[in-house]
PDB file of C-alpha atoms in Angstrom:
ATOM      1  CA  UNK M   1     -18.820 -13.279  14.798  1.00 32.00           C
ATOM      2  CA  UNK M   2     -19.992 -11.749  11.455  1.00 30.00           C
ATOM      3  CA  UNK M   3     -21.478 -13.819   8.892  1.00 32.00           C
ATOM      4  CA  UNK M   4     -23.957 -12.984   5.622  1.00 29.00           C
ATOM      5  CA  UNK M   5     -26.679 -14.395   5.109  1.00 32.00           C
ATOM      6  CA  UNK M   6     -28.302 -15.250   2.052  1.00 29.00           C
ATOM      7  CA  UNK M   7     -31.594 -15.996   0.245  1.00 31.00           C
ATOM      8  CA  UNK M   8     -32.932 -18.186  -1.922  1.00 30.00           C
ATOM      9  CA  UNK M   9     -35.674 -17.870  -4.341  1.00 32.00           C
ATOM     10  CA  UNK M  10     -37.468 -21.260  -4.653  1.00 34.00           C
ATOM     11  CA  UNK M  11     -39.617 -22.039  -8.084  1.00 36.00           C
ATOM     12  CA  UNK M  12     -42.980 -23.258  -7.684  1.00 33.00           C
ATOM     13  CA  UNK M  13     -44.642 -24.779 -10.393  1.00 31.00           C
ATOM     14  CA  UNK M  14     -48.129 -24.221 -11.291  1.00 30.00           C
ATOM     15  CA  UNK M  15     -49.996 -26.786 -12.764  1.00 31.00           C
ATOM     16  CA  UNK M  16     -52.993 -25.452 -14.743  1.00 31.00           C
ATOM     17  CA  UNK M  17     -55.972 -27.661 -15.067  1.00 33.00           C
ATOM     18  CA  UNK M  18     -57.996 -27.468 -18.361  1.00 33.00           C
ATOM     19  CA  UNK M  19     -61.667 -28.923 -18.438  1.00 35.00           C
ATOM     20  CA  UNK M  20     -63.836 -29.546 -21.111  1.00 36.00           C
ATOM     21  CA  UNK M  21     -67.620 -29.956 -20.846  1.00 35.00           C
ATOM     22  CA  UNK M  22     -69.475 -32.809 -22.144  1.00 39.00           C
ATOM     23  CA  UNK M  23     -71.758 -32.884 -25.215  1.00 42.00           C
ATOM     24  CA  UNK M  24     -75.153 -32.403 -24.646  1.00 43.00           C
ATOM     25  CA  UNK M  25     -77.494 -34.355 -26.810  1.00 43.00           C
ATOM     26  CA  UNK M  26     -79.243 -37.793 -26.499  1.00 43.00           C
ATOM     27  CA  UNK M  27     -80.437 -39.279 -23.545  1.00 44.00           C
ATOM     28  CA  UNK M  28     -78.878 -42.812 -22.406  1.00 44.00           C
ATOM     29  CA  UNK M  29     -81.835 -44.350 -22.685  1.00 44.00           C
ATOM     30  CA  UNK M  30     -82.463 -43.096 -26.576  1.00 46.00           C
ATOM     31  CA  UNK M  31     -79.037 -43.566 -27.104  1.00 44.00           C
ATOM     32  CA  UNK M  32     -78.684 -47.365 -25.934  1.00 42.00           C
ATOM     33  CA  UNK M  33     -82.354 -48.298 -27.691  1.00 43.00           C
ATOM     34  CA  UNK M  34     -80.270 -46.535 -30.801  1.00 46.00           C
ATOM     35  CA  UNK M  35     -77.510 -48.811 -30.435  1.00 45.00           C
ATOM     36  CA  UNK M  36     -79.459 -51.981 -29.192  1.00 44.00           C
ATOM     37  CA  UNK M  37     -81.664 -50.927 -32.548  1.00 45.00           C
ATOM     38  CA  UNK M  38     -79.030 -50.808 -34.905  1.00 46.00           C
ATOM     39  CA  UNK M  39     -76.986 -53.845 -33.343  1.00 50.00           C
ATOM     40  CA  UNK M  40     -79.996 -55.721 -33.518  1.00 50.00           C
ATOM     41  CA  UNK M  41     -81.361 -54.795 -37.208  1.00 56.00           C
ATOM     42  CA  UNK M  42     -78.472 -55.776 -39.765  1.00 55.00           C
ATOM     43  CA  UNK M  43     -80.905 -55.215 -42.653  1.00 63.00           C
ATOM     44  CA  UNK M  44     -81.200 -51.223 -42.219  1.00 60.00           C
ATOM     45  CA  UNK M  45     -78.263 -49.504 -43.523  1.00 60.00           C
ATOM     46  CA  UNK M  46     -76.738 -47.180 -41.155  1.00 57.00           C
ATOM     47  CA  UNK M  47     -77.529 -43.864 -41.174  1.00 61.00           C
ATOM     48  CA  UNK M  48     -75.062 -41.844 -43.331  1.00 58.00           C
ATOM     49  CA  UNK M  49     -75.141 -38.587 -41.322  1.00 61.00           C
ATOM     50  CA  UNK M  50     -75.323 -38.344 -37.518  1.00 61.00           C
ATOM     51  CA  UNK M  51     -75.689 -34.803 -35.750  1.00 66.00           C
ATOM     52  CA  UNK M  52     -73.911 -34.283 -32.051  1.00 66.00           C
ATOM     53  CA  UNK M  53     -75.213 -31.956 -29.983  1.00 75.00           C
ATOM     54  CA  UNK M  54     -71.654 -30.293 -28.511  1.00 74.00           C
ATOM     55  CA  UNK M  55     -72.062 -27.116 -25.745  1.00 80.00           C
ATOM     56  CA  UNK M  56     -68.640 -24.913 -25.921  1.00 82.00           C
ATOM     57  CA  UNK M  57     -67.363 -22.911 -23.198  1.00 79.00           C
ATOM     58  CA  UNK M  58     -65.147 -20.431 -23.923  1.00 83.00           C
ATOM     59  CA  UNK M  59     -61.133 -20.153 -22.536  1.00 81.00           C
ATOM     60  CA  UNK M  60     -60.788 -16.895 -20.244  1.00 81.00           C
ATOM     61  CA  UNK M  61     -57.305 -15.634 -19.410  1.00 83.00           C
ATOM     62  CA  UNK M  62     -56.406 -14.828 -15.503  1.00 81.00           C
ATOM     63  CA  UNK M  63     -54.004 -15.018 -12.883  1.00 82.00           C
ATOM     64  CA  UNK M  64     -54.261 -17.916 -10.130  1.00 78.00           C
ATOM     65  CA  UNK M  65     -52.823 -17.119  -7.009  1.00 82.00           C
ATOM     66  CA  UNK M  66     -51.272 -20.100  -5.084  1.00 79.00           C
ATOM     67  CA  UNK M  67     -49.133 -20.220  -1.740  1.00 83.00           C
ATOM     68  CA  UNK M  68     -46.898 -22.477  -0.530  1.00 79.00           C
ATOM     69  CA  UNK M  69     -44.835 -22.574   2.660  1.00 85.00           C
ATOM     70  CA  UNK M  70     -41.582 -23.850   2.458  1.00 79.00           C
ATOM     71  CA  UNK M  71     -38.490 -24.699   5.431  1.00 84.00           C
ATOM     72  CA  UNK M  72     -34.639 -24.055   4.840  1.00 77.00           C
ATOM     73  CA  UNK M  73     -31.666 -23.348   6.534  1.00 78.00           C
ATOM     74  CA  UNK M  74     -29.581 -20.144   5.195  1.00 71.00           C
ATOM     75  CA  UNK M  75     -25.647 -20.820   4.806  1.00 74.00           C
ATOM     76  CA  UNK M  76     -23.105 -17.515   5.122  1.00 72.00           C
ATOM     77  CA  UNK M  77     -21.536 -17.195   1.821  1.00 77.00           C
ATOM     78  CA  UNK M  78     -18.495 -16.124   4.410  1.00 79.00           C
ATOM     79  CA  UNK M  79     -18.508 -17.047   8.113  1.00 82.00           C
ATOM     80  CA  UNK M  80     -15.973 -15.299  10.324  1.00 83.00           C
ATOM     81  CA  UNK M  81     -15.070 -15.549  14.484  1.00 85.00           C
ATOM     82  CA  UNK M  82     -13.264 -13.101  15.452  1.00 86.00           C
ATOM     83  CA  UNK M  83     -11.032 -12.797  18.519  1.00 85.00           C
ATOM     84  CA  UNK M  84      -9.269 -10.099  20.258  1.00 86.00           C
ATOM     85  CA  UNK M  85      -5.164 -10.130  19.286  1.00 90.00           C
ATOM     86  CA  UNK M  86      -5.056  -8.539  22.683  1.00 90.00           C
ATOM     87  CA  UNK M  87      -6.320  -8.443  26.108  1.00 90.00           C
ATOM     88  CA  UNK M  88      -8.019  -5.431  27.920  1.00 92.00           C
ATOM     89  CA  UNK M  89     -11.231  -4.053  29.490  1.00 93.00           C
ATOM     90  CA  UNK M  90     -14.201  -3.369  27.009  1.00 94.00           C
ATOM     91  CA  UNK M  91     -14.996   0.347  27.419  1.00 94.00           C
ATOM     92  CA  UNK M  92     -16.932   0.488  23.843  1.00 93.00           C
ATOM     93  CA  UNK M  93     -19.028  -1.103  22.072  1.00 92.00           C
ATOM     94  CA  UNK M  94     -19.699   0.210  18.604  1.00 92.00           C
ATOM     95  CA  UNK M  95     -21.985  -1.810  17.405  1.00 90.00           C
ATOM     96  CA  UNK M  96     -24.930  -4.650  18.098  1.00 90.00           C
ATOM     97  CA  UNK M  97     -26.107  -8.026  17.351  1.00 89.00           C
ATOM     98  CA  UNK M  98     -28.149  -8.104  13.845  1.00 89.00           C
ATOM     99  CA  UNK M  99     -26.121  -4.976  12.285  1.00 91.00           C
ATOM    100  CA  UNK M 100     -24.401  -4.490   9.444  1.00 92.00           C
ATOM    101  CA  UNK M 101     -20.858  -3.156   9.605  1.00 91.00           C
ATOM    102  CA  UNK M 102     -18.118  -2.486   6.856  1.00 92.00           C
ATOM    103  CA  UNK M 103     -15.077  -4.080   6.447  1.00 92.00           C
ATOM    104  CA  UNK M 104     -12.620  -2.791   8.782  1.00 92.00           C
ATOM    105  CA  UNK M 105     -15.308  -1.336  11.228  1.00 93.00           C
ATOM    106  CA  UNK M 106     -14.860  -1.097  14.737  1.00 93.00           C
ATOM    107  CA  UNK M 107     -17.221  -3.381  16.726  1.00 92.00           C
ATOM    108  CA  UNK M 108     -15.570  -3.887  20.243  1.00 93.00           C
ATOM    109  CA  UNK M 109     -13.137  -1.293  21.887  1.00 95.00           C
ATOM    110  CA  UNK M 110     -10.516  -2.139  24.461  1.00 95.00           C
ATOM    111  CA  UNK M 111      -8.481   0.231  27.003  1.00 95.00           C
ATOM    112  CA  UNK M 112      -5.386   1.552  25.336  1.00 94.00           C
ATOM    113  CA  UNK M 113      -4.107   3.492  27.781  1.00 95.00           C
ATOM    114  CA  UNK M 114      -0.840   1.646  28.433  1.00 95.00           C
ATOM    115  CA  UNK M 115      -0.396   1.173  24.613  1.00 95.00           C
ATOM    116  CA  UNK M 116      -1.054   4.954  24.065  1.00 96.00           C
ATOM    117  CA  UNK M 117       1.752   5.456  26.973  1.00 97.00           C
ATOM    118  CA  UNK M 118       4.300   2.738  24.967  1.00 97.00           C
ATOM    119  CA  UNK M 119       3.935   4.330  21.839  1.00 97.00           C
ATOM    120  CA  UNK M 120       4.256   8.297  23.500  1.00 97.00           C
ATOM    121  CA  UNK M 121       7.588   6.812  25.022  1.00 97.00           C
ATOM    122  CA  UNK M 122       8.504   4.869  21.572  1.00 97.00           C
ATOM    123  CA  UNK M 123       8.112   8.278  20.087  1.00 97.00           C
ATOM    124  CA  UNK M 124      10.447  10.127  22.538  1.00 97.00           C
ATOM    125  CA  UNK M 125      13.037   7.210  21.935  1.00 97.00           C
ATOM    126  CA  UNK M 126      12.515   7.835  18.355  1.00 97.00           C
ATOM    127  CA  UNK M 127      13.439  11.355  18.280  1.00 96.00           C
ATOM    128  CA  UNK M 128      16.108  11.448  20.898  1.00 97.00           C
ATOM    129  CA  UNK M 129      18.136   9.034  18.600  1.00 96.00           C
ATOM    130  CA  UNK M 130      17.778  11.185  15.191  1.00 96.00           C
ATOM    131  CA  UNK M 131      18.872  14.345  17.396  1.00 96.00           C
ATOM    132  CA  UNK M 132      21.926  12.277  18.702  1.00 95.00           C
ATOM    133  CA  UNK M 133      22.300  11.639  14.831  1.00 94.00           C
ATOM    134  CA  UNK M 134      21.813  14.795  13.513  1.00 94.00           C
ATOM    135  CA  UNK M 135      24.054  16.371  15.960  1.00 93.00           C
ATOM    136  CA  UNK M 136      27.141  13.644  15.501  1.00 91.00           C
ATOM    137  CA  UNK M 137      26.610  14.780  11.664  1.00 90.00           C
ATOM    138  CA  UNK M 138      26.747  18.295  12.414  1.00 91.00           C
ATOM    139  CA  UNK M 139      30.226  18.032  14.572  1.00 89.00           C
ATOM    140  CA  UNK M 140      31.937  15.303  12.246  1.00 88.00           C
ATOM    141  CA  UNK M 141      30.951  18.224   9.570  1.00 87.00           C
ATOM    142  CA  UNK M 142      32.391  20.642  11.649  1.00 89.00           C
ATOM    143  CA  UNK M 143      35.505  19.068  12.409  1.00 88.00           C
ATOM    144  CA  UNK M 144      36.014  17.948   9.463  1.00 88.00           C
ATOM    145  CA  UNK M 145      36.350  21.282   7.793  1.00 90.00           C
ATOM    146  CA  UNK M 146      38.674  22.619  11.019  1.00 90.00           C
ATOM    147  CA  UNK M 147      41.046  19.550  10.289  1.00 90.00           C
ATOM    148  CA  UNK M 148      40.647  20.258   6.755  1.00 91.00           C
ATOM    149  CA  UNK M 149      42.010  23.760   7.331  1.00 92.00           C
ATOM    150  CA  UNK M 150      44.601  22.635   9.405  1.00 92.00           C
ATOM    151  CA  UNK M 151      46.530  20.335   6.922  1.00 92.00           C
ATOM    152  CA  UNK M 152      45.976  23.060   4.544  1.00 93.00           C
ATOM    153  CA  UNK M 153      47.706  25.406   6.788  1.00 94.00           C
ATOM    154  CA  UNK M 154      50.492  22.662   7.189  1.00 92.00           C
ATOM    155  CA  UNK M 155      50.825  22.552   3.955  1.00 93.00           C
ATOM    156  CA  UNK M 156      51.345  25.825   3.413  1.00 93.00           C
ATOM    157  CA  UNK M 157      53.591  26.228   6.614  1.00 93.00           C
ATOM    158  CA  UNK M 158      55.522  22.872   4.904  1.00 92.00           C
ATOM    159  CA  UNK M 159      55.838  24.829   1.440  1.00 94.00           C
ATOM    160  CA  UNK M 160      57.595  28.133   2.848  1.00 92.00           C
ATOM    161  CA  UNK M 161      59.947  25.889   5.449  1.00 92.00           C
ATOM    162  CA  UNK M 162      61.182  24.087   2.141  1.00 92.00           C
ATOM    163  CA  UNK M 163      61.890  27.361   0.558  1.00 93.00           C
ATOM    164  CA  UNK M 164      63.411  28.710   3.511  1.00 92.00           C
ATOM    165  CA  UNK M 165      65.508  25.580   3.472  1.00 92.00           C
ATOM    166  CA  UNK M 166      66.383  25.769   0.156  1.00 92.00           C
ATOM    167  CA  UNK M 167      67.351  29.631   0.580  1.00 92.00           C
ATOM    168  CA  UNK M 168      69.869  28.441   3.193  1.00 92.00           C
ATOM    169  CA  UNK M 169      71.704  26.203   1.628  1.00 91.00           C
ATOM    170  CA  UNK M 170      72.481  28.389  -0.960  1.00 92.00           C
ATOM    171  CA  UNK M 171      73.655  31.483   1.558  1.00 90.00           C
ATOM    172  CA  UNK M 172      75.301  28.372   3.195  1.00 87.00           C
ATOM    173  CA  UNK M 173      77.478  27.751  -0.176  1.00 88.00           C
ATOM    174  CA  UNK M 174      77.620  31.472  -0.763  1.00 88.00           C
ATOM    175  CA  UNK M 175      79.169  31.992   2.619  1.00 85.00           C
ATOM    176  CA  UNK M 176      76.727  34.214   3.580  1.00 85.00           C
ATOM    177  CA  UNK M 177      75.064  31.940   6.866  1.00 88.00           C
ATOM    178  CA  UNK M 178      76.734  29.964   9.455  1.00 90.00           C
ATOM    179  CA  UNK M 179      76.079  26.090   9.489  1.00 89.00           C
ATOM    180  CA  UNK M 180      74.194  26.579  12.510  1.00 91.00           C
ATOM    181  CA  UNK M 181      71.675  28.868  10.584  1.00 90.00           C
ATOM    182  CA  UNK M 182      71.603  25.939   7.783  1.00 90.00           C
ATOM    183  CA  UNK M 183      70.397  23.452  10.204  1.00 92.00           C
ATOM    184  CA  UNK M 184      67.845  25.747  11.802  1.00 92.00           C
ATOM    185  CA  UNK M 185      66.039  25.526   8.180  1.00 91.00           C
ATOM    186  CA  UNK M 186      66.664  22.559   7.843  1.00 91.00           C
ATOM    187  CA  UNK M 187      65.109  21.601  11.226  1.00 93.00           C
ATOM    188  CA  UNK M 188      62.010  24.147  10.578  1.00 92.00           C
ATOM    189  CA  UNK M 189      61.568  22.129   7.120  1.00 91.00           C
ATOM    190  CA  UNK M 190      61.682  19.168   9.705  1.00 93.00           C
ATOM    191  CA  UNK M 191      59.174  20.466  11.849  1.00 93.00           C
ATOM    192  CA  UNK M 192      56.721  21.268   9.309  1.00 91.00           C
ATOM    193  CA  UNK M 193      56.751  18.435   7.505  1.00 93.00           C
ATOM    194  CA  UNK M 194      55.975  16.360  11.026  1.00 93.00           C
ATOM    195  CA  UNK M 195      53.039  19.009  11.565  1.00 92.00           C
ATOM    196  CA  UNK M 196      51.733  18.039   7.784  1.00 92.00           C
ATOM    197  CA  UNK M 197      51.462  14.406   9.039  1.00 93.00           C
ATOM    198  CA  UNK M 198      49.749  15.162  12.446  1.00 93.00           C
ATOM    199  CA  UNK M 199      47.120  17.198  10.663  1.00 91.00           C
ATOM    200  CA  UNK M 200      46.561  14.539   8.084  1.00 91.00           C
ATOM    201  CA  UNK M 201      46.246  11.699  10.245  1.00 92.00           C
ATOM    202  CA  UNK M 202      43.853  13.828  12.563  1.00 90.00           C
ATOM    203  CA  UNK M 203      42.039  14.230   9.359  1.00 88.00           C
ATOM    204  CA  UNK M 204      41.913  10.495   8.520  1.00 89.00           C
ATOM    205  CA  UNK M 205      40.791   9.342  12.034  1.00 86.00           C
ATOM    206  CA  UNK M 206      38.357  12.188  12.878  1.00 84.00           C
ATOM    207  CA  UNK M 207      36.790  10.467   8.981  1.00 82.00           C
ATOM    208  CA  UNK M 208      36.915   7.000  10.547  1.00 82.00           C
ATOM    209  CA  UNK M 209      35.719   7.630  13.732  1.00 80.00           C
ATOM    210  CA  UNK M 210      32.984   9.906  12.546  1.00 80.00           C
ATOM    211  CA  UNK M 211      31.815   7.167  10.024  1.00 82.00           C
ATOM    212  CA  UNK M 212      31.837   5.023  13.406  1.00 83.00           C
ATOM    213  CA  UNK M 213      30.267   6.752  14.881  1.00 88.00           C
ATOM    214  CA  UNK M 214      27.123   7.636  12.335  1.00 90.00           C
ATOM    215  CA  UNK M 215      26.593   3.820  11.316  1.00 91.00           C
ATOM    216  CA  UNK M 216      25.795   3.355  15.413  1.00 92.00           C
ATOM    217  CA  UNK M 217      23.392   6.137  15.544  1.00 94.00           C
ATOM    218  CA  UNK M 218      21.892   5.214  12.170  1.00 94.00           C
ATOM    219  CA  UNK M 219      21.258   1.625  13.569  1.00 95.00           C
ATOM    220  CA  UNK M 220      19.783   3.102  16.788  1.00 95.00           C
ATOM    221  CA  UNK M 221      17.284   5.349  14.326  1.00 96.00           C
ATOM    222  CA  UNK M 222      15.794   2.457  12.646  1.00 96.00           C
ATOM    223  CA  UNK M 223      15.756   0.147  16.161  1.00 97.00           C
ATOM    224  CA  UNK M 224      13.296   3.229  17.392  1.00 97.00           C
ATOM    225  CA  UNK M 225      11.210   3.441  14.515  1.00 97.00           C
ATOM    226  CA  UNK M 226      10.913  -0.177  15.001  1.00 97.00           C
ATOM    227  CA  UNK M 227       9.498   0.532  18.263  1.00 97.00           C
ATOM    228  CA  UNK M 228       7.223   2.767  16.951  1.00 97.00           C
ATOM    229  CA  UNK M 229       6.020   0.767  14.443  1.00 97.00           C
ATOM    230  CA  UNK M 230       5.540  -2.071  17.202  1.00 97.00           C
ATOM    231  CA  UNK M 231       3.652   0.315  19.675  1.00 97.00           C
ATOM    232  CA  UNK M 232       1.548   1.820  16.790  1.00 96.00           C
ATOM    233  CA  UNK M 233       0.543  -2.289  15.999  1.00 96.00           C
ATOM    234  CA  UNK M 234      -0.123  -3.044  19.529  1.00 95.00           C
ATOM    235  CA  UNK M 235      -2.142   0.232  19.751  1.00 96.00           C
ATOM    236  CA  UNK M 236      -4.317  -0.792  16.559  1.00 95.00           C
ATOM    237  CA  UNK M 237      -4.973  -4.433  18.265  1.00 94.00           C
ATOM    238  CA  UNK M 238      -7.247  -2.448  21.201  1.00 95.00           C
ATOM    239  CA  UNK M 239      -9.862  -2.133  18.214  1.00 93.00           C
ATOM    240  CA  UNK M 240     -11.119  -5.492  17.437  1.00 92.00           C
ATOM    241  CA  UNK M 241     -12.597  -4.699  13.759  1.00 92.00           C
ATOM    242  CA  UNK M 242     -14.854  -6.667  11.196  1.00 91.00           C
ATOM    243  CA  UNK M 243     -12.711  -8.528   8.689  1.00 90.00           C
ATOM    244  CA  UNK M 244     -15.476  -7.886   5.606  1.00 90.00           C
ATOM    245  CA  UNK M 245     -18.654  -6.204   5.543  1.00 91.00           C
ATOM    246  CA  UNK M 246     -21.805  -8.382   6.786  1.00 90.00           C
ATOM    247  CA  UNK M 247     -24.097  -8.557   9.488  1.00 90.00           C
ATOM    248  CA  UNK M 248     -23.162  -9.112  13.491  1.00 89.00           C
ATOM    249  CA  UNK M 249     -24.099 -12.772  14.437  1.00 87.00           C
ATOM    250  CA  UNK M 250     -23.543 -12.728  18.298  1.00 87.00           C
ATOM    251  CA  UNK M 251     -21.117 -10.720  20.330  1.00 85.00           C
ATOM    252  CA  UNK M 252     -19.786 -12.327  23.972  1.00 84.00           C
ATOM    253  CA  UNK M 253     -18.675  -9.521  25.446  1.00 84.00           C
ATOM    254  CA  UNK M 254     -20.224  -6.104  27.279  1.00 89.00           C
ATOM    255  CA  UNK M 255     -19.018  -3.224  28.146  1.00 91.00           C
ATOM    256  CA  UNK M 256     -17.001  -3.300  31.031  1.00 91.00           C
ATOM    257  CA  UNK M 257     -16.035  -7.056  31.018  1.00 91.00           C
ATOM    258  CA  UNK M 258     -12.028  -8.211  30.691  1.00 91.00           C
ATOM    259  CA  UNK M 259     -11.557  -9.192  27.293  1.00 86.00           C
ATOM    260  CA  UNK M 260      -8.724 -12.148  27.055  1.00 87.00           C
ATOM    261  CA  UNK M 261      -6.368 -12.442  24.040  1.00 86.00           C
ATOM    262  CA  UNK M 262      -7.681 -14.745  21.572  1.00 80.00           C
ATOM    263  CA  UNK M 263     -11.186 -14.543  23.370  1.00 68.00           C
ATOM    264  CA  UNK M 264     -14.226 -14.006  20.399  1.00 64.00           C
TER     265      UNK M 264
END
């Protein structure tokens, strides 16, 4: 569990005292026969000055020093339990009660040796498919351009049978070939023209099927770097790591203990 933990300044007021002294001057016997005199006599006029005896202190500057002892409870600005998304022995742990760590530290370490295994073999997976891919390109590619020769070839072989054909017929008219030599031509134009459409159709279908053929291994490429991607995740969930930076509250677990998933 990580939380922070913050402080508060309290104010403290200071209350500053100010005392004057009193006059000195008349005793209270003088000054009550004074009063009790001049109460009494109504005929004297009063006195028109009267003098006060007044002693001044003067004000001195300083500092007063005052302590006060106060009890509060600290709240975590951010208070965070964190559990393991996986279970496995604790072989490490990185760090202690009362410590800070950074966000995304490493505090408790679990065995990952069968997740280090399932990735290795997600790997393997992994390439094995993009070699079957890369090979199926490589031989569509190749056949392609040997069927690609081929009806060019036909082609050609088509081209000359029609001018042998035509050639024929006119020794045929001319009386210089029998009819039987007339329908050889004719039957080599035949031929070719049959051998046209066999290459071309081997063409087409070695396109379709190669196509086919690609789209499956292309799927089974991304269904292995899925797998990777899972067994890299499951890998990373052996490290159980601080969410945000802050300070270790307690930790339940020692090294060597079995660590449940979903266990703080």
């Amino acid at each position: 569990m990580i939380r922070f933990s913050l402080r508060a300044a309290l104010p403290l007021t200071l209350l500053l005292l100010l005392a004057a002294c009193s006059p000195a001057g008349k005793t209270e016997e003088q000054s009550a026969a004074q009063t009790t005199t001049t109460q009494n006599n109504l005929d004297v006029a009063p006195a028109k000055t009267t003098a006060l005896a007044v002693q001044t202190v003067p004000a001195v500057r300083g500092s007063l020093t005052v302590q006060r002892t106060v009890t509060a409870t600290l709240k975590a600005d951010r208070d965070s339990q964190v559990a393991a998304q996986t279970g496995g022995t604790v072989i490490r742990v990185l760090a202690q009660e009362g410590e800070h760590v950074r966000a995304g530290q490493v505090v408790v370490q679990l065995d990952d040796t069968q997740q280090r295994q399932a990735l290795d073999n997600a790997r393997l997976q992994l390439r094995q498919a993009q070699i079957n891919l890369d090979q199926t390109r490589t031989n569509t590619s190749q056949a392609t351009a040997s069927l690609q020769a081929a009806v060019q070839a036909a082609e050609a072989n088509l081209q000359k049978a029609r001018q042998d054909a035509a050639s024929a017929a006119n020794l045929y008219a001319l009386g210089g070939i029998s009819q039987a030599d007339l329908a050889a031509a004719r039957s080599a134009q035949a031929q070719a023209e049959s051998q046209l459409a066999q290459a071309r159709n081997n063409l087409a279908q070695n396109g379709r099927g190669g196509q086919g053929s690609l789209a499956l291994l292309q799927v089974q490429v991304e269904t292995a770097q899925a797998g990777v991607r899972q067994a890299e995740e499951n890998l990373a969930r052996t490290q159980v790591r601080a969410p945000f930076a802050g300070v270790l509250a307690s930790l339940a677990v020692d090294e060597g203990e079995f660590a449940a998933q979903g266990s703080p």
